[in-house]
Short mmCIF file of C-alpha atoms and ligand atoms in Angstrom, two decimals:
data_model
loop_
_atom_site.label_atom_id
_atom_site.label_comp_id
_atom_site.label_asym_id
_atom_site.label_seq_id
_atom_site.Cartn_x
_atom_site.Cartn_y
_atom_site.Cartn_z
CA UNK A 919 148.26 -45.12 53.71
CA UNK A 920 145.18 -44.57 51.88
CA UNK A 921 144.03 -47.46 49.27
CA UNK A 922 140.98 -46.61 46.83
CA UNK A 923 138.71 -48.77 48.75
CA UNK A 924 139.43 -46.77 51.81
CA UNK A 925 138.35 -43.44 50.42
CA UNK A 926 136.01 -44.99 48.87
CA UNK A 927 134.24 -46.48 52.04
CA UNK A 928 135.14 -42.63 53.62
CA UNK A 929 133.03 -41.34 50.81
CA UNK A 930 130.15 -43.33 51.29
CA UNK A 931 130.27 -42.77 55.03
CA UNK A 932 130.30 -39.16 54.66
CA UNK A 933 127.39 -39.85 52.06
CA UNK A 934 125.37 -41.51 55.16
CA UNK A 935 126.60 -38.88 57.59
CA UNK A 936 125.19 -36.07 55.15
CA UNK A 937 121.86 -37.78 54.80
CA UNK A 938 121.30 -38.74 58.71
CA UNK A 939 122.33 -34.59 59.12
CA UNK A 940 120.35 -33.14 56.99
CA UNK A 941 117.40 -35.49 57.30
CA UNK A 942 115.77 -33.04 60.67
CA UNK A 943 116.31 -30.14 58.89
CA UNK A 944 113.59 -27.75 58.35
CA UNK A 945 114.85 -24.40 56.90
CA UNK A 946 116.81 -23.58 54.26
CA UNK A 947 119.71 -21.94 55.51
CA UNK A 948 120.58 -24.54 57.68
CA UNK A 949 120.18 -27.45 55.32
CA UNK A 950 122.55 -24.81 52.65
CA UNK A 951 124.96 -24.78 55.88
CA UNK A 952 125.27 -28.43 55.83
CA UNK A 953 125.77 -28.77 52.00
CA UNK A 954 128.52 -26.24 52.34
CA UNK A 955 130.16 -28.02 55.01
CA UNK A 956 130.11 -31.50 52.91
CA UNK A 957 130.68 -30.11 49.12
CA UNK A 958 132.23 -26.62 49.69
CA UNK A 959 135.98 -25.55 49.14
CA UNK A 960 137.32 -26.86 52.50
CA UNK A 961 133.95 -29.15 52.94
CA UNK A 962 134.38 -32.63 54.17
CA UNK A 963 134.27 -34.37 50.74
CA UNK A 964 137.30 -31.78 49.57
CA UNK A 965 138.95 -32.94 52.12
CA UNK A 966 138.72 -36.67 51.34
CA UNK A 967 139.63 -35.90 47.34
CA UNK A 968 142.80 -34.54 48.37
CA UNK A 969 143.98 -38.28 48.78
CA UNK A 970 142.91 -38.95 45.06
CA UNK A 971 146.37 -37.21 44.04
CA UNK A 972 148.29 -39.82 45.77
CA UNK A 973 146.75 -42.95 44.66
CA UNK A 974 148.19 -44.78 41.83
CA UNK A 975 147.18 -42.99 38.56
CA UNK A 976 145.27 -46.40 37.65
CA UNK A 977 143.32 -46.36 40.74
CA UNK A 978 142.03 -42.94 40.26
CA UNK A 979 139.08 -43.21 37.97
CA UNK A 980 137.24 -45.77 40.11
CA UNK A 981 137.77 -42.87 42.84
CA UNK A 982 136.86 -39.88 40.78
CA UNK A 983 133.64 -42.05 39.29
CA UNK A 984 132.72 -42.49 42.93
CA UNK A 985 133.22 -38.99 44.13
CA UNK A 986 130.62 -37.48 41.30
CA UNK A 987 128.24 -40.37 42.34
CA UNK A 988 128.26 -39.33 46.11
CA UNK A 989 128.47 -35.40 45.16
CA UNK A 990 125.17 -36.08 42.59
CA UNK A 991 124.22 -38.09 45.55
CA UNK A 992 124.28 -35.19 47.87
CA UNK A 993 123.45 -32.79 45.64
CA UNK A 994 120.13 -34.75 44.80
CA UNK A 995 119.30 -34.90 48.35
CA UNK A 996 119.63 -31.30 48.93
CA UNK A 997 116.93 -30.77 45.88
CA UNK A 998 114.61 -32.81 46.95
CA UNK A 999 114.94 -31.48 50.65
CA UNK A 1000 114.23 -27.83 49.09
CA UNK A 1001 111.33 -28.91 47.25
CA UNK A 1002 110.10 -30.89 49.47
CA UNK A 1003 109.81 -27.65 52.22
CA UNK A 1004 107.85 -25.67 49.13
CA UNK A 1005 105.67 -27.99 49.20
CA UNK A 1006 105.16 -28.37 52.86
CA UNK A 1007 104.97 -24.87 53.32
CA UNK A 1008 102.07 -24.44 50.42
CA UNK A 1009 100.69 -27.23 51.87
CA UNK A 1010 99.96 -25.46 55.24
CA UNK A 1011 99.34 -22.48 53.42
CA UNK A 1012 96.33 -24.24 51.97
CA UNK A 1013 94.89 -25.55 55.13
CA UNK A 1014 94.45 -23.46 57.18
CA UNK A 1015 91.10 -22.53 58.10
CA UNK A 1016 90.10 -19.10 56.25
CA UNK A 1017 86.27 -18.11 57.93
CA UNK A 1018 85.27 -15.62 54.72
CA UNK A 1019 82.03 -14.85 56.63
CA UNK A 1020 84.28 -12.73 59.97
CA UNK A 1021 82.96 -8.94 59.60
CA UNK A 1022 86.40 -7.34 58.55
CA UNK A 1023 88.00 -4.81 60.50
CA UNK A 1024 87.48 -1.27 60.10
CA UNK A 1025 90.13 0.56 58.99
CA UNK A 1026 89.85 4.43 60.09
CA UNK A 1027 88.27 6.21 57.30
CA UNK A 1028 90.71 9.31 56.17
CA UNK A 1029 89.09 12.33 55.22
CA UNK A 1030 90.43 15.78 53.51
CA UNK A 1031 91.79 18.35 55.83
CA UNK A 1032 90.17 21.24 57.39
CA UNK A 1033 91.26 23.47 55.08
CA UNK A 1034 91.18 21.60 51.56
CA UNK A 1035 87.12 20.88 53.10
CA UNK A 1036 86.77 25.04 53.19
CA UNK A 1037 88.51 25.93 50.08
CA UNK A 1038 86.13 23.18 48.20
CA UNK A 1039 83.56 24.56 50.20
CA UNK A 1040 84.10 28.09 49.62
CA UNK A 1041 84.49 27.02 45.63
CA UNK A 1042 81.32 26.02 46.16
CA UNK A 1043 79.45 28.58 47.17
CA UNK A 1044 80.67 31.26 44.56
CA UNK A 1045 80.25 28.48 41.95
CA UNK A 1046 76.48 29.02 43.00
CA UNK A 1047 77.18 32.82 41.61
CA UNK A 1048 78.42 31.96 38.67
CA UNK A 1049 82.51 32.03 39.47
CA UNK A 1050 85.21 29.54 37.99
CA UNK A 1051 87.85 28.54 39.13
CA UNK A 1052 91.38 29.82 37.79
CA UNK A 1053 94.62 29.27 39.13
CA UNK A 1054 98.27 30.83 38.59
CA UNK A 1055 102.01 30.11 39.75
CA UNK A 1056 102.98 30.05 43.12
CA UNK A 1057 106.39 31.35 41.58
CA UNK A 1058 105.27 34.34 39.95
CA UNK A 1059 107.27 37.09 38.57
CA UNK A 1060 107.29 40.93 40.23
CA UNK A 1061 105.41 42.08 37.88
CA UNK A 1062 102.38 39.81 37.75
CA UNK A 1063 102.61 40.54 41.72
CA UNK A 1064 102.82 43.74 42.08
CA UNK A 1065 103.87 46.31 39.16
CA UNK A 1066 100.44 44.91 36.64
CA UNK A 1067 98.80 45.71 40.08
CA UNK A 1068 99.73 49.10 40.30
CA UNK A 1069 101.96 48.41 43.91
CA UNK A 1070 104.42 51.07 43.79
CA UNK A 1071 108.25 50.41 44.07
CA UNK A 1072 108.05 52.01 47.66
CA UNK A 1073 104.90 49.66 48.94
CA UNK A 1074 106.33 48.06 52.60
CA UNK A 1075 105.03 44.65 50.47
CA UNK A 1076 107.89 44.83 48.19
CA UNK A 1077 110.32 45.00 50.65
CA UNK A 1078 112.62 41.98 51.25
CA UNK A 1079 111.16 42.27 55.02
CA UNK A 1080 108.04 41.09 54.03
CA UNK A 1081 108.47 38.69 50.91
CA UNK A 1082 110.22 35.82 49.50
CA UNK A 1083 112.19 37.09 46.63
CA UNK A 1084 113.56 34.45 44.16
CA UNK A 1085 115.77 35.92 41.79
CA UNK A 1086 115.55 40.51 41.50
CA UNK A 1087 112.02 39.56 39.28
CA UNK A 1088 110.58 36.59 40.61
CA UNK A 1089 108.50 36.00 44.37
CA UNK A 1090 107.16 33.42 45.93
CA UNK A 1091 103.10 35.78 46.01
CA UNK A 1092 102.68 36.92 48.33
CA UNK A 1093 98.85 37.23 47.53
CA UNK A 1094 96.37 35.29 45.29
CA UNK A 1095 95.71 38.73 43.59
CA UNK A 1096 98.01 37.80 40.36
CA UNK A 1097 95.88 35.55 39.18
CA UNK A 1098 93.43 38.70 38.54
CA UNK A 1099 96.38 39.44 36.29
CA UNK A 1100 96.62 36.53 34.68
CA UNK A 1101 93.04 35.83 34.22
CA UNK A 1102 92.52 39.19 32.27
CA UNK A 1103 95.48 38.55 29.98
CA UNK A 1104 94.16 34.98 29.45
CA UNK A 1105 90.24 35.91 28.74
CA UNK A 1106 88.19 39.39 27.35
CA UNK A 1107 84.67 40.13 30.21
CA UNK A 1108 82.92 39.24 31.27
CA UNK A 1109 84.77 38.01 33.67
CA UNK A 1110 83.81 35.71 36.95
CA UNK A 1111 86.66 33.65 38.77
CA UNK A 1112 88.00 32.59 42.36
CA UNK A 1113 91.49 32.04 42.43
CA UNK A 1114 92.03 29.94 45.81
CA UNK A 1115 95.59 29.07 46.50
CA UNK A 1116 99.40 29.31 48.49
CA UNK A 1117 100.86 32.03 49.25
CA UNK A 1118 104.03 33.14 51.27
CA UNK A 1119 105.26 35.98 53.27
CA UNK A 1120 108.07 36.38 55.67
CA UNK A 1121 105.99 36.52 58.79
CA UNK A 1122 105.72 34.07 61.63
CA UNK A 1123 103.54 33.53 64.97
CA UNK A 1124 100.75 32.17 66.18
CA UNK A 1125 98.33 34.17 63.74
CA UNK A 1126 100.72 34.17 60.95
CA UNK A 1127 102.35 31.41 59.14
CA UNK A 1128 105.08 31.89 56.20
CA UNK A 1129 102.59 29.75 53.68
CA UNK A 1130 99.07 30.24 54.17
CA UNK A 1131 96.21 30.15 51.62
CA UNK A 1132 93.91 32.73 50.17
CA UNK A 1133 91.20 32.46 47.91
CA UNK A 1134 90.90 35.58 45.76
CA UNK A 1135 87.42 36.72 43.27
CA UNK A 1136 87.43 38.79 40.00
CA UNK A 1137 84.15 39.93 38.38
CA UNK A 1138 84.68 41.91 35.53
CA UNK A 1139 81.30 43.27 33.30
CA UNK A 1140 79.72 45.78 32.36
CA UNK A 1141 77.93 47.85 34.40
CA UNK A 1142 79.34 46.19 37.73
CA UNK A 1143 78.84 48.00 40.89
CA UNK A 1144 79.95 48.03 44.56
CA UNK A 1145 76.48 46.25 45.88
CA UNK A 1146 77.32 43.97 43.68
CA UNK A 1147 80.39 43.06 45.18
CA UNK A 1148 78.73 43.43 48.97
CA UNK A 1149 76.02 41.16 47.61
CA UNK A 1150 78.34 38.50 46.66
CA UNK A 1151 80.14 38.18 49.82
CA UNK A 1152 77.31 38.69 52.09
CA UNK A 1153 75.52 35.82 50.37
CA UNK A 1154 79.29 33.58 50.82
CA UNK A 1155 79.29 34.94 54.39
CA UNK A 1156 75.68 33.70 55.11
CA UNK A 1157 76.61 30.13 53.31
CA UNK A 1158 79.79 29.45 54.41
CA UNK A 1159 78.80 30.07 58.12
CA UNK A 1160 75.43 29.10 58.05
CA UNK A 1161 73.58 31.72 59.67
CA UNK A 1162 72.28 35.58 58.95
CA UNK A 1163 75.61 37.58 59.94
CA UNK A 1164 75.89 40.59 58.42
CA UNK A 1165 78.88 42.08 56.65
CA UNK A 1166 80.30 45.50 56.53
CA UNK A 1167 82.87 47.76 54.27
CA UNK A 1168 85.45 49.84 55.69
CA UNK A 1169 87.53 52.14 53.69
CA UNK A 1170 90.46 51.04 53.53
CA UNK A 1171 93.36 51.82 50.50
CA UNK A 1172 94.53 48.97 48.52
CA UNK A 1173 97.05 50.25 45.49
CA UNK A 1174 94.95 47.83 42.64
CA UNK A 1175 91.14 48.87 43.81
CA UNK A 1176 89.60 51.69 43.74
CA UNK A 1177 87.53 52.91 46.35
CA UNK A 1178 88.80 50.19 48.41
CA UNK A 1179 87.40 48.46 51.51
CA UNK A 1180 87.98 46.38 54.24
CA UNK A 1181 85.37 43.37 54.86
CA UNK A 1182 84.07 42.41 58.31
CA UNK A 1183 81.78 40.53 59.21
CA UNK A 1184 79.90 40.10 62.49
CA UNK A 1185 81.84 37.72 64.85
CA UNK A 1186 80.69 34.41 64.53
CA UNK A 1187 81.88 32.94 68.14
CA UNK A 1188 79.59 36.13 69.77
CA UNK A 1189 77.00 36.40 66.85
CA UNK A 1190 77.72 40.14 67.12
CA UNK A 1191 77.11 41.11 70.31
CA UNK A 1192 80.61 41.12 71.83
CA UNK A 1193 79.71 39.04 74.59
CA UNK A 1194 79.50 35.19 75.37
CA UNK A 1195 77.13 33.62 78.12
CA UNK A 1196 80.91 32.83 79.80
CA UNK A 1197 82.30 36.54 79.31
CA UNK A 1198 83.54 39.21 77.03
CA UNK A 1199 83.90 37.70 73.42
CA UNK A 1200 87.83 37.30 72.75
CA UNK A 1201 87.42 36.57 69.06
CA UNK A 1202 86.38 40.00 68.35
CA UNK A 1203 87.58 41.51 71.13
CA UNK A 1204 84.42 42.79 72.40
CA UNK A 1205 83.50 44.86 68.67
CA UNK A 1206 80.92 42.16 67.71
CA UNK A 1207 83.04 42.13 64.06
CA UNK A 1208 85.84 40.53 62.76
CA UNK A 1209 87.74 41.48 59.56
CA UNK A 1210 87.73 38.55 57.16
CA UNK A 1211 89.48 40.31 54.11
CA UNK A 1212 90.33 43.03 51.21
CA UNK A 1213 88.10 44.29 48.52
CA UNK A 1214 87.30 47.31 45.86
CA UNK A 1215 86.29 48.39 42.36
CA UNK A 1216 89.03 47.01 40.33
CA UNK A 1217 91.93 50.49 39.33
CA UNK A 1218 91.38 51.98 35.76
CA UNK A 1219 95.03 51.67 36.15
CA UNK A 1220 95.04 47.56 36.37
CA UNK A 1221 92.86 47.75 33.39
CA UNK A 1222 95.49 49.49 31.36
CA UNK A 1223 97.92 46.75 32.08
CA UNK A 1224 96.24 44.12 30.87
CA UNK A 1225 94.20 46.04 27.92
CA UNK A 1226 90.81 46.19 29.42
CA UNK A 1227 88.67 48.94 28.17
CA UNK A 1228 87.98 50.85 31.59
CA UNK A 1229 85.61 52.71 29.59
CA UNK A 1230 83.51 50.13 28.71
CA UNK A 1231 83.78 47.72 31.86
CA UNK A 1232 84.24 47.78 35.75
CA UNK A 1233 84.92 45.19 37.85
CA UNK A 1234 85.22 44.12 42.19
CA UNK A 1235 87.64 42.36 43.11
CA UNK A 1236 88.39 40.28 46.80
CA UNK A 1237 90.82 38.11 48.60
CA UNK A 1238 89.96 36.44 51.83
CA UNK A 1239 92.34 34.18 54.38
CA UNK A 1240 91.11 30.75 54.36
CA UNK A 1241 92.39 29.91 57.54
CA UNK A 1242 90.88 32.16 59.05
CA UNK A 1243 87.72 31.11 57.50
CA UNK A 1244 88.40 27.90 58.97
CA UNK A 1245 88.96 29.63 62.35
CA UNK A 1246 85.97 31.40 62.47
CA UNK A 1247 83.83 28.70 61.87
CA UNK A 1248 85.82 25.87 64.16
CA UNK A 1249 87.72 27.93 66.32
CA UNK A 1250 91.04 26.69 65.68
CA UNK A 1251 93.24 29.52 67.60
CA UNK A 1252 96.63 28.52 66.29
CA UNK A 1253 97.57 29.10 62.36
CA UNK A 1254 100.16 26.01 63.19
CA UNK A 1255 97.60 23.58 63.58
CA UNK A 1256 96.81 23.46 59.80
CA UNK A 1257 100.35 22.45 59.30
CA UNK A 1258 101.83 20.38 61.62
CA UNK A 1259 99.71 16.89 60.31
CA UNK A 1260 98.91 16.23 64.13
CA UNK A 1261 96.54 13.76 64.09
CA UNK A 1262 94.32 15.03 67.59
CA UNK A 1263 93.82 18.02 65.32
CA UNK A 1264 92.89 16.46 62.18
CA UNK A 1265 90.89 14.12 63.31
CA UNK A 1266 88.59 16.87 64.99
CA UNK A 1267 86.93 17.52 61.61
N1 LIG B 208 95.71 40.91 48.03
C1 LIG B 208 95.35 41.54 49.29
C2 LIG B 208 96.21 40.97 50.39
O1 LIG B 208 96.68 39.89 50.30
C3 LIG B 208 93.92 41.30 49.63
C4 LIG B 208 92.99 41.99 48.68
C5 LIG B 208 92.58 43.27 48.94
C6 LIG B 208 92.57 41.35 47.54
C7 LIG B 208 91.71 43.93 48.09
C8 LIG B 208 91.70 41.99 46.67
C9 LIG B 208 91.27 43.29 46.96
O2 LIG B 208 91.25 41.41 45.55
O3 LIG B 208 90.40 43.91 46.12
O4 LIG B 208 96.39 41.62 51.38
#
């Protein structure tokens, strides 16, 4: 039968027994373990208390006083434990030995990719000629696509085959060309802007990708002409690849220019001749030229649209593939490349 002064000696033995437990204790968890197992719900102290009902009621405050003291008591310990690892752990914190004078290590450097370095790069170069920089949606409507420039309802490019239709009057573009729209409706000539940017078309293999980029130019002023327009993409061509290749128009019929041409330009793997010191050039298969993009006199009927006086002003117009810009130059033979984030190919330039 338990007395007061035997539950109170059990108390202060489980007091002793706490502190010789928790006394090697280094972490946290463990030392809230051992709390739990003294003070908690079915702890060891609990346990003991249960006693306390059957105790004469006079005995029971000396009891109860005692239990708080050895639950403060264990409690206290417990704090000071805690603390006590702060500190230590600050403590170590603070001595160990920082050398500020080690060279640091090199992190590798990032760099933009291939073909954010040739669209800046091709900005550029027509900034040199006077062109801004304009942009439009890449959700555009049908008409800024293609009715404002003049593509018929019958043009294979309007066909769900070949684009990315949204809702019946809104495409993903499928060419930078809108922004010509755009650009007109925004400003009065004269008129000088490259429009680089995504675009999409349903098409996919190794030349073609479903997003690629473009970078399209509008020059709109009086008294324009066709040399002008050759003379502002030889002079890119020349930049851009850094030698004296020549360029070349090809007629060629696109609905929103009129006379319209094809660009090449001479192969820049081959220099023009068709043939490498290791065999027949592939690149250009064999022609010494490679076609790089569209071009033309802007329509009379594109004009109209967008309420410039045909009159009074003409205007070229071009659109280009930058990737295969980026090709031509670092001979990159898949379109996938640019996409897939593979670090062996974006670490090549
Ligand atoms: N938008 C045409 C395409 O994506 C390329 C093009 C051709 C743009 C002739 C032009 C141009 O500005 O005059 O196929």
């Amino acid at each position: 039968m338990s007395t007061a002064a035997s539950i109170i000696a059990e108390l202060e033995r489980l007091s002793g027994e706490f502190a010789a437990l928790i006394a090697p204790l280094a972490d946290e968890q463990a030392i809230r373990a051992a709390q739990a197992q003294f003070l908690g719900k079915k702890g060891q102290v609990s346990t003991v208390m249960k006693e306390l009902g059957r105790l004469p009621p006079a005995e029971r405050p000396v009891v109860g006083e005692a239990v708080n003291r050895i639950k403060g008591a264990i409690e206290h310990t417990v704090a000071a434990k805690l603390a006590d690892l702060v500190a230590r752990a600050r403590a170590a914190d603070l001595a160990r030995v920082v050398d500020v004078t080690l060279p640091g290590r090199p992190h590798g450097g990032g760099h933009l990719h291939l073909l954010t370095q040739v669209r800046l790069e091709a900005i550029d170069i027509f900034a040199e000629l006077g062109f801004a920089v304009a942009e439009g949606p890449q959700v555009e409507t049908d008409w800024h696509t293609f009715e404002a420039l003049a593509i018929p309802k019958d043009h294979p490019a309007r066909d769900m085959q070949d684009t990315f239709y949204v809702t019946d009057d809104v495409v993903l573009r499928t060419h930078t060309s809108p922004v010509q729209i755009r650009t007109m409706q925004a400003q009065r000539p004269p008129i000088r802007i490259v429009a680089p940017g995504v675009v999409y078309r349903r098409d996919d293999d190794p030349t073609h990708s479903p997003m690629f980029t473009q970078i399209e130019g509008l020059a709109v002023d009086v008294d324009l002409k066709f040399s002008d327009l050759k003379g502002v993409l030889l002079h890119f061509v020349r930049r851009f690849f850094r030698r004296d290749l020549d360029v070349r128009f090809r007629p060629s019929y696109f609905p929103f220019v009129e006379p319209g041409a094809e660009v090449d330009m001479q192969c820049s793997f081959c220099g023009g001749s068709g043939a490498l010191p290791t065999g027949p050039c592939r690149v250009c298969k064999t022609t010494g030229w490679v076609e790089i993009g569209g071009s033309g006199m802007v329509d009379p009927d594109v004009f109209a649209h967008v309420g410039v006086d045909s009159e009074r002003y003409t205007g070229f117009a071009f659109g280009m593939g930058l990737e295969r810009m980026a090709m031509l130059r670092h001979g990159v033979n898949d379109i996938k490349f640019y996409y897939e984030g593979d670090l062996r190919f974006l670490q090549m330039f």
